[in-house]
Amino acid sequence: MTKNTVPIETPAVSAYTVPTDAPEADGTFAWDTTTVVITEITAGHATGTGWTYAPAAAADVIREQLAAAIVGRSALDVPAAHTAMVRAVRNAGRPGIAGCALSAVDIALWDLKARLLETPLVRLLGAARESVPVYGSGGFTTYHDTHLAAQLNGWVHGQHIPRVKIRIGESWGRAVARDLDRVAAARQVIGPQGELYVDANGAYTRKQAVRVGAALAELQVGWFEEPVASDDLDGLSLVRDTVVCDVAAGQYGYDLACFARMIPALDCLQADATRCGGLTEWLRAAALAQAHGLEISAHGAPHAHAAAAASVPNLRHIEWFHDHARIELMFFDGVLDPMGGSVRPDAGVGHGLTLRAEEIEEFRVL
């Protein structure tokens, strides 16, 4: 059997729930645990690993609907496997849990292909840059001022990451004065040269977001994420055309058509490979954004995105999201170091990560 015909075997799937290191909330949601669903897929002598941050039910989708669509296919033909999975979840509905499950499998298949070819994933995809900018992301609305300052200090002055993002829109936009006080405090901590971003997670109304955006400009905030609900495209357009900050959204996009609808309302497209259809669809989203003169930013799951992010010319940055970066550090050997504000995803084969299965068994729920 040649490498060109090496068949995909039945995926192994597991799920883990990890408590946060402190209570967390943004403008519209609060949580104290994060669940990650991991799939390991073997073909020939190699095994690829992929994951998504989603309910454990995503594991059932992989076992019951996606596995049959890919088993026996060539491990080198990832786009064909991706198409087969999209067809398999047609009646179940791709957006949501099915999309997350599909994404985990797709990420694993790209890792598997690179390992079969014994090359780093970034070399398989082809690098457009040697290093990838990151921004520290956290600053949850539940943090007291000391906690917020410590986190920002760690990124900016400890790891020398020159870009950071905090959450605003507390209590569905009902605490604007505190939002702006926290932004001012963040600006004071990081200094005048640091890039300061905010994420409202869709908490504000349209005109409210415009008013907040004017105040953010005075604090030199350069990135206003989801100022209104991400499916309110008219609202995003209004805010984008009115405020100085760049308006970004897209983390809840589950397919290319969704991104196509959003692009005219944005300054920068976000896409999450652990939701939108894996690296296959994330790369397509990047090309779509470039065709419209926009950059793309990778949402969350920094290690899942690093190689693909390095392969696109219109990348803005990767989100070094506190929860996901913490879990990936716990779960994998071979994690990247964001010291200096960028990472280099070129070490080892595949995405360079090895699952620490025994060490994380305490968190396993499935």
CSV table of C-alpha atoms in Angstrom, one decimal:
chain,number,residue,atom,x,y,z
A,1,MET,CA,0.0,0.0,0.0
A,2,THR,CA,1.4,3.4,-1.0
A,3,LYS,CA,1.1,6.7,0.9
A,4,ASN,CA,-1.3,7.8,-1.8
A,5,THR,CA,-3.9,5.2,-0.7
A,6,VAL,CA,-3.2,4.9,3.0
A,7,PRO,CA,-6.7,4.7,4.5
A,8,ILE,CA,-8.1,6.6,7.4
A,9,GLU,CA,-9.0,4.4,10.4
A,10,THR,CA,-11.9,4.9,12.8
A,11,PRO,CA,-11.3,8.0,14.9
A,12,ALA,CA,-10.8,7.8,18.7
A,13,VAL,CA,-12.7,10.5,20.6
A,14,SER,CA,-12.6,11.8,24.1
A,15,ALA,CA,-13.9,14.8,26.0
A,16,TYR,CA,-12.5,16.7,29.0
A,17,THR,CA,-14.0,19.5,31.2
A,18,VAL,CA,-11.5,21.8,32.9
A,19,PRO,CA,-12.4,24.3,35.6
A,20,THR,CA,-11.4,27.9,35.0
A,21,ASP,CA,-8.8,29.3,37.3
A,22,ALA,CA,-11.2,32.0,38.4
A,23,PRO,CA,-14.9,32.9,37.7
A,24,GLU,CA,-15.2,34.3,34.1
A,25,ALA,CA,-17.8,36.3,32.2
A,26,ASP,CA,-18.1,38.6,29.2
A,27,GLY,CA,-20.9,40.9,28.3
A,28,THR,CA,-23.5,38.2,27.6
A,29,PHE,CA,-22.3,34.9,29.2
A,30,ALA,CA,-20.6,33.5,32.4
A,31,TRP,CA,-18.8,30.2,32.9
A,32,ASP,CA,-16.6,28.3,35.3
A,33,THR,CA,-15.5,25.4,33.1
A,34,THR,CA,-14.4,24.8,29.6
A,35,THR,CA,-15.0,21.5,27.7
A,36,VAL,CA,-12.6,20.3,24.9
A,37,VAL,CA,-13.4,17.4,22.6
A,38,ILE,CA,-10.4,15.7,21.2
A,39,THR,CA,-10.1,13.3,18.3
A,40,GLU,CA,-7.2,11.1,17.3
A,41,ILE,CA,-7.1,9.7,13.8
A,42,THR,CA,-4.7,7.1,12.6
A,43,ALA,CA,-3.6,6.1,9.0
A,44,GLY,CA,-0.6,3.9,8.4
A,45,HIS,CA,2.2,4.7,10.8
A,46,ALA,CA,0.9,8.1,11.9
A,47,THR,CA,-1.8,9.6,14.1
A,48,GLY,CA,-3.2,13.1,13.9
A,49,THR,CA,-4.9,15.0,16.7
A,50,GLY,CA,-7.6,17.6,16.4
A,51,TRP,CA,-9.9,19.4,18.9
A,52,THR,CA,-12.7,21.8,19.5
A,53,TYR,CA,-14.0,23.7,22.4
A,54,ALA,CA,-17.6,22.5,22.5
A,55,PRO,CA,-20.0,20.4,24.5
A,56,ALA,CA,-19.2,16.8,24.9
A,57,ALA,CA,-22.0,16.0,22.6
A,58,ALA,CA,-19.7,16.9,19.7
A,59,ALA,CA,-17.9,13.5,20.4
A,60,ASP,CA,-21.1,11.7,19.6
A,61,VAL,CA,-21.4,13.5,16.3
A,62,ILE,CA,-17.9,12.4,15.4
A,63,ARG,CA,-18.6,8.8,16.3
A,64,GLU,CA,-22.2,8.5,14.9
A,65,GLN,CA,-22.1,10.7,11.8
A,66,LEU,CA,-18.6,11.7,10.8
A,67,ALA,CA,-16.6,8.6,11.2
A,68,ALA,CA,-18.4,6.6,8.6
A,69,ALA,CA,-17.9,9.5,6.1
A,70,ILE,CA,-14.1,9.4,6.3
A,71,VAL,CA,-13.1,5.8,7.3
A,72,GLY,CA,-11.3,4.2,4.3
A,73,ARG,CA,-10.6,7.4,2.5
A,74,SER,CA,-7.1,8.4,1.6
A,75,ALA,CA,-5.5,10.4,4.5
A,76,LEU,CA,-3.8,12.7,2.0
A,77,ASP,CA,-7.1,13.9,0.4
A,78,VAL,CA,-8.3,16.1,3.2
A,79,PRO,CA,-10.6,18.3,1.1
A,80,ALA,CA,-12.5,15.2,-0.1
A,81,ALA,CA,-12.9,14.1,3.5
A,82,HIS,CA,-14.1,17.5,4.4
A,83,THR,CA,-16.7,17.5,1.7
A,84,ALA,CA,-17.9,14.1,2.7
A,85,MET,CA,-18.4,15.3,6.3
A,86,VAL,CA,-20.3,18.4,5.3
A,87,ARG,CA,-22.7,16.1,3.4
A,88,ALA,CA,-23.0,13.7,6.3
A,89,VAL,CA,-24.3,16.4,8.7
A,90,ARG,CA,-26.7,18.0,6.1
A,91,ASN,CA,-29.9,16.9,7.9
A,92,ALA,CA,-28.4,17.4,11.3
A,93,GLY,CA,-27.5,21.0,10.6
A,94,ARG,CA,-24.0,22.1,10.2
A,95,PRO,CA,-23.9,25.2,12.4
A,96,GLY,CA,-23.3,24.5,16.1
A,97,ILE,CA,-22.2,21.2,17.6
A,98,ALA,CA,-22.0,19.4,14.2
A,99,GLY,CA,-19.8,22.1,12.9
A,100,CYS,CA,-17.5,21.9,15.9
A,101,ALA,CA,-17.2,18.1,15.6
A,102,LEU,CA,-16.4,18.5,11.9
A,103,SER,CA,-13.8,21.1,12.7
A,104,ALA,CA,-12.0,18.8,15.2
A,105,VAL,CA,-11.8,16.0,12.7
A,106,ASP,CA,-10.5,18.3,9.9
A,107,ILE,CA,-7.8,19.7,12.2
A,108,ALA,CA,-6.8,16.1,13.0
A,109,LEU,CA,-6.7,15.1,9.3
A,110,TRP,CA,-4.4,18.0,8.4
A,111,ASP,CA,-2.1,17.0,11.3
A,112,LEU,CA,-2.2,13.4,10.2
A,113,LYS,CA,-1.3,14.2,6.6
A,114,ALA,CA,1.7,16.3,7.7
A,115,ARG,CA,2.8,13.5,10.0
A,116,LEU,CA,2.5,10.9,7.2
A,117,LEU,CA,4.7,13.1,5.0
A,118,GLU,CA,7.0,13.7,8.0
A,119,THR,CA,6.9,17.5,7.7
A,120,PRO,CA,5.7,20.4,9.8
A,121,LEU,CA,2.2,21.4,9.0
A,122,VAL,CA,3.3,24.9,8.2
A,123,ARG,CA,5.6,23.5,5.5
A,124,LEU,CA,2.9,21.3,4.1
A,125,LEU,CA,0.6,24.4,3.8
A,126,GLY,CA,3.4,26.7,2.7
A,127,ALA,CA,4.5,29.6,4.9
A,128,ALA,CA,3.8,33.2,4.0
A,129,ARG,CA,5.6,34.3,7.2
A,130,GLU,CA,8.0,32.8,9.7
A,131,SER,CA,6.3,34.1,12.8
A,132,VAL,CA,2.7,34.9,13.7
A,133,PRO,CA,1.6,37.9,15.8
A,134,VAL,CA,-0.5,37.1,18.9
A,135,TYR,CA,-2.5,39.2,21.3
A,136,GLY,CA,-3.3,38.4,25.0
A,137,SER,CA,-7.0,37.9,25.5
A,138,GLY,CA,-8.9,37.8,28.8
A,139,GLY,CA,-9.8,40.7,31.0
A,140,PHE,CA,-13.1,39.1,32.0
A,141,THR,CA,-15.8,41.3,33.5
A,142,THR,CA,-15.7,39.2,36.7
A,143,TYR,CA,-12.1,40.2,37.3
A,144,HIS,CA,-11.5,42.7,40.1
A,145,ASP,CA,-9.1,45.5,39.3
A,146,THR,CA,-6.0,43.9,40.8
A,147,HIS,CA,-6.6,40.6,38.9
A,148,LEU,CA,-7.1,42.6,35.6
A,149,ALA,CA,-3.9,44.5,36.2
A,150,ALA,CA,-1.9,41.4,37.0
A,151,GLN,CA,-3.1,39.6,33.8
A,152,LEU,CA,-2.3,42.6,31.6
A,153,ASN,CA,1.1,43.1,33.3
A,154,GLY,CA,2.0,39.5,32.7
A,155,TRP,CA,1.3,39.8,29.0
A,156,VAL,CA,2.7,43.2,28.2
A,157,HIS,CA,5.6,43.6,30.7
A,158,GLY,CA,6.3,39.9,31.5
A,159,GLN,CA,6.0,38.2,28.1
A,160,HIS,CA,6.3,41.5,26.0
A,161,ILE,CA,3.2,40.9,24.1
A,162,PRO,CA,2.3,44.4,22.8
A,163,ARG,CA,-1.4,43.7,22.2
A,164,VAL,CA,-4.1,42.8,24.7
A,165,LYS,CA,-7.9,42.5,24.8
A,166,ILE,CA,-10.4,42.8,27.6
A,167,ARG,CA,-14.1,42.1,27.8
A,168,ILE,CA,-16.7,44.9,28.1
A,169,GLY,CA,-20.5,45.2,27.8
A,170,GLU,CA,-20.9,43.9,31.3
A,171,SER,CA,-24.5,42.7,32.2
A,172,TRP,CA,-25.7,43.1,28.6
A,173,GLY,CA,-24.5,46.6,28.3
A,174,ARG,CA,-26.0,47.9,31.5
A,175,ALA,CA,-22.7,48.9,33.1
A,176,VAL,CA,-21.2,51.3,30.6
A,177,ALA,CA,-19.5,53.5,33.2
A,178,ARG,CA,-17.7,50.5,34.7
A,179,ASP,CA,-16.8,49.3,31.2
A,180,LEU,CA,-15.1,52.5,30.4
A,181,ASP,CA,-13.4,52.7,33.8
A,182,ARG,CA,-11.9,49.2,33.2
A,183,VAL,CA,-10.7,50.2,29.7
A,184,ALA,CA,-9.1,53.3,31.2
A,185,ALA,CA,-7.4,51.2,33.9
A,186,ALA,CA,-6.2,48.8,31.2
A,187,ARG,CA,-4.7,51.6,29.2
A,188,GLN,CA,-2.9,52.8,32.3
A,189,VAL,CA,-1.5,49.4,33.0
A,190,ILE,CA,-0.2,48.7,29.5
A,191,GLY,CA,1.1,52.2,28.8
A,192,PRO,CA,0.5,54.5,25.8
A,193,GLN,CA,2.4,52.3,23.3
A,194,GLY,CA,0.5,49.1,23.8
A,195,GLU,CA,-2.3,48.1,21.5
A,196,LEU,CA,-5.6,47.9,23.4
A,197,TYR,CA,-8.6,45.9,22.2
A,198,VAL,CA,-12.1,45.4,23.6
A,199,ASP,CA,-14.7,42.7,23.0
A,200,ALA,CA,-18.4,43.4,23.8
A,201,ASN,CA,-19.6,40.0,22.8
A,202,GLY,CA,-22.7,41.6,21.2
A,203,ALA,CA,-23.9,43.2,24.4
A,204,TYR,CA,-24.7,46.7,23.2
A,205,THR,CA,-27.5,48.1,21.1
A,206,ARG,CA,-26.5,49.9,17.9
A,207,LYS,CA,-26.5,53.5,19.1
A,208,GLN,CA,-25.1,52.5,22.4
A,209,ALA,CA,-22.2,50.9,20.7
A,210,VAL,CA,-21.6,54.1,18.7
A,211,ARG,CA,-21.5,56.2,21.9
A,212,VAL,CA,-19.2,53.7,23.5
A,213,GLY,CA,-17.0,53.6,20.4
A,214,ALA,CA,-16.5,57.4,20.7
A,215,ALA,CA,-15.2,57.0,24.2
A,216,LEU,CA,-13.0,54.1,23.3
A,217,ALA,CA,-11.3,56.3,20.6
A,218,GLU,CA,-10.3,58.7,23.3
A,219,LEU,CA,-8.5,55.8,25.1
A,220,GLN,CA,-6.8,54.8,21.8
A,221,VAL,CA,-8.6,51.5,21.5
A,222,GLY,CA,-8.0,50.1,18.1
A,223,TRP,CA,-10.2,47.0,18.0
A,224,PHE,CA,-13.9,46.8,18.9
A,225,GLU,CA,-15.1,43.2,18.6
A,226,GLU,CA,-18.8,42.4,18.3
A,227,PRO,CA,-20.0,45.8,19.4
A,228,VAL,CA,-23.5,44.4,18.6
A,229,ALA,CA,-24.7,40.9,18.0
A,230,SER,CA,-22.7,39.3,15.2
A,231,ASP,CA,-25.8,38.4,13.2
A,232,ASP,CA,-27.0,42.1,13.2
A,233,LEU,CA,-25.1,42.9,10.0
A,234,ASP,CA,-26.8,46.3,9.6
A,235,GLY,CA,-25.8,47.2,13.1
A,236,LEU,CA,-22.2,46.1,12.5
A,237,SER,CA,-22.1,48.2,9.4
A,238,LEU,CA,-23.5,51.2,11.3
A,239,VAL,CA,-20.9,50.9,14.0
A,240,ARG,CA,-18.1,50.2,11.5
A,241,ASP,CA,-18.9,53.3,9.5
A,242,THR,CA,-19.2,55.5,12.6
A,243,VAL,CA,-16.5,54.7,15.0
A,244,VAL,CA,-12.7,55.1,14.8
A,245,CYS,CA,-11.9,51.6,16.1
A,246,ASP,CA,-11.7,48.7,13.7
A,247,VAL,CA,-14.9,46.6,14.0
A,248,ALA,CA,-14.3,42.8,14.0
A,249,ALA,CA,-16.6,39.8,14.2
A,250,GLY,CA,-16.9,36.3,12.8
A,251,GLN,CA,-16.2,33.9,15.7
A,252,TYR,CA,-19.7,32.3,15.3
A,253,GLY,CA,-19.4,31.8,11.6
A,254,TYR,CA,-19.9,28.1,10.7
A,255,ASP,CA,-19.4,28.1,7.0
A,256,LEU,CA,-18.1,30.2,4.1
A,257,ALA,CA,-21.5,31.6,3.2
A,258,CYS,CA,-21.8,33.2,6.7
A,259,PHE,CA,-18.4,34.9,6.3
A,260,ALA,CA,-19.4,36.2,2.8
A,261,ARG,CA,-22.4,37.9,4.3
A,262,MET,CA,-20.4,39.4,7.2
A,263,ILE,CA,-17.4,40.8,5.3
A,264,PRO,CA,-19.1,44.0,4.0
A,265,ALA,CA,-19.9,45.0,7.6
A,266,LEU,CA,-16.4,44.5,9.0
A,267,ASP,CA,-12.9,46.0,9.1
A,268,CYS,CA,-11.3,42.6,10.0
A,269,LEU,CA,-12.8,39.1,9.7
A,270,GLN,CA,-12.5,36.7,12.6
A,271,ALA,CA,-12.8,33.0,12.0
A,272,ASP,CA,-12.4,30.0,14.4
A,273,ALA,CA,-11.0,26.8,12.9
A,274,THR,CA,-12.5,24.8,15.8
A,275,ARG,CA,-16.0,25.9,14.7
A,276,CYS,CA,-16.1,26.9,11.1
A,277,GLY,CA,-15.0,23.7,9.5
A,278,GLY,CA,-11.4,23.2,10.5
A,279,LEU,CA,-8.4,24.4,8.7
A,280,THR,CA,-9.9,23.6,5.3
A,281,GLU,CA,-12.7,26.2,5.8
A,282,TRP,CA,-10.5,28.6,7.8
A,283,LEU,CA,-8.1,28.9,4.8
A,284,ARG,CA,-11.0,29.5,2.5
A,285,ALA,CA,-12.3,32.2,4.8
A,286,ALA,CA,-8.9,33.9,4.7
A,287,ALA,CA,-8.9,33.9,0.9
A,288,LEU,CA,-12.4,35.3,0.8
A,289,ALA,CA,-11.3,38.1,3.2
A,290,GLN,CA,-8.3,38.9,1.1
A,291,ALA,CA,-10.4,39.1,-2.1
A,292,HIS,CA,-12.3,41.9,-0.3
A,293,GLY,CA,-9.3,43.7,0.9
A,294,LEU,CA,-9.6,42.5,4.5
A,295,GLU,CA,-7.3,40.8,7.0
A,296,ILE,CA,-8.3,37.8,9.0
A,297,SER,CA,-7.7,37.1,12.7
A,298,ALA,CA,-7.8,33.7,14.2
A,299,HIS,CA,-10.3,33.4,17.1
A,300,GLY,CA,-9.2,31.3,20.1
A,301,ALA,CA,-7.5,27.9,20.1
A,302,PRO,CA,-4.1,29.4,19.3
A,303,HIS,CA,-2.2,26.1,18.7
A,304,ALA,CA,-4.9,24.8,16.3
A,305,HIS,CA,-4.5,28.0,14.2
A,306,ALA,CA,-0.8,28.7,14.3
A,307,ALA,CA,0.4,26.8,11.2
A,308,ALA,CA,-2.6,27.9,9.0
A,309,ALA,CA,-2.2,31.5,10.2
A,310,ALA,CA,1.4,31.5,9.1
A,311,SER,CA,0.4,30.4,5.7
A,312,VAL,CA,-1.9,33.3,4.7
A,313,PRO,CA,-0.6,36.7,3.6
A,314,ASN,CA,-3.5,38.7,5.0
A,315,LEU,CA,-3.3,37.6,8.6
A,316,ARG,CA,-3.6,40.2,11.3
A,317,HIS,CA,-3.0,38.0,14.4
A,318,ILE,CA,-3.9,35.0,16.6
A,319,GLU,CA,-5.9,35.4,19.8
A,320,TRP,CA,-3.9,34.0,22.7
A,321,PHE,CA,-7.1,33.4,24.6
A,322,HIS,CA,-6.5,32.8,28.3
A,323,ASP,CA,-8.7,29.7,28.7
A,324,HIS,CA,-7.6,27.9,25.6
A,325,ALA,CA,-3.9,28.7,25.9
A,326,ARG,CA,-4.0,27.5,29.5
A,327,ILE,CA,-5.7,24.2,28.5
A,328,GLU,CA,-3.4,23.6,25.6
A,329,LEU,CA,-0.4,24.1,27.9
A,330,MET,CA,-1.9,21.5,30.3
A,331,PHE,CA,-2.9,19.0,27.6
A,332,PHE,CA,0.0,19.0,25.1
A,333,ASP,CA,3.7,18.7,24.9
A,334,GLY,CA,5.3,21.0,22.3
A,335,VAL,CA,3.3,24.1,23.0
A,336,LEU,CA,4.4,27.4,21.5
A,337,ASP,CA,6.0,30.3,23.4
A,338,PRO,CA,4.4,33.8,22.8
A,339,MET,CA,7.3,35.6,24.4
A,340,GLY,CA,7.9,38.8,22.4
A,341,GLY,CA,4.4,38.9,20.9
A,342,SER,CA,4.7,36.2,18.2
A,343,VAL,CA,5.0,32.4,17.8
A,344,ARG,CA,6.9,30.3,15.2
A,345,PRO,CA,4.9,27.2,14.3
A,346,ASP,CA,7.7,25.2,12.6
A,347,ALA,CA,9.0,22.8,15.3
A,348,GLY,CA,8.3,19.1,14.9
A,349,VAL,CA,6.0,17.3,12.5
A,350,GLY,CA,2.4,18.1,12.0
A,351,HIS,CA,1.2,20.8,14.3
A,352,GLY,CA,4.0,19.8,16.7
A,353,LEU,CA,1.8,18.8,19.6
A,354,THR,CA,1.6,15.5,21.6
A,355,LEU,CA,-1.4,14.8,23.8
A,356,ARG,CA,-0.5,14.2,27.4
A,357,ALA,CA,-3.3,11.6,27.9
A,358,GLU,CA,-2.2,10.2,31.3
A,359,GLU,CA,-1.7,13.6,32.9
A,360,ILE,CA,-5.1,14.9,31.9
A,361,GLU,CA,-7.2,11.8,32.8
A,362,GLU,CA,-8.6,13.5,35.8
A,363,PHE,CA,-10.5,15.9,33.6
A,364,ARG,CA,-12.0,13.3,31.3
A,365,VAL,CA,-15.8,13.1,31.1
A,366,LEU,CA,-16.2,10.9,28.0
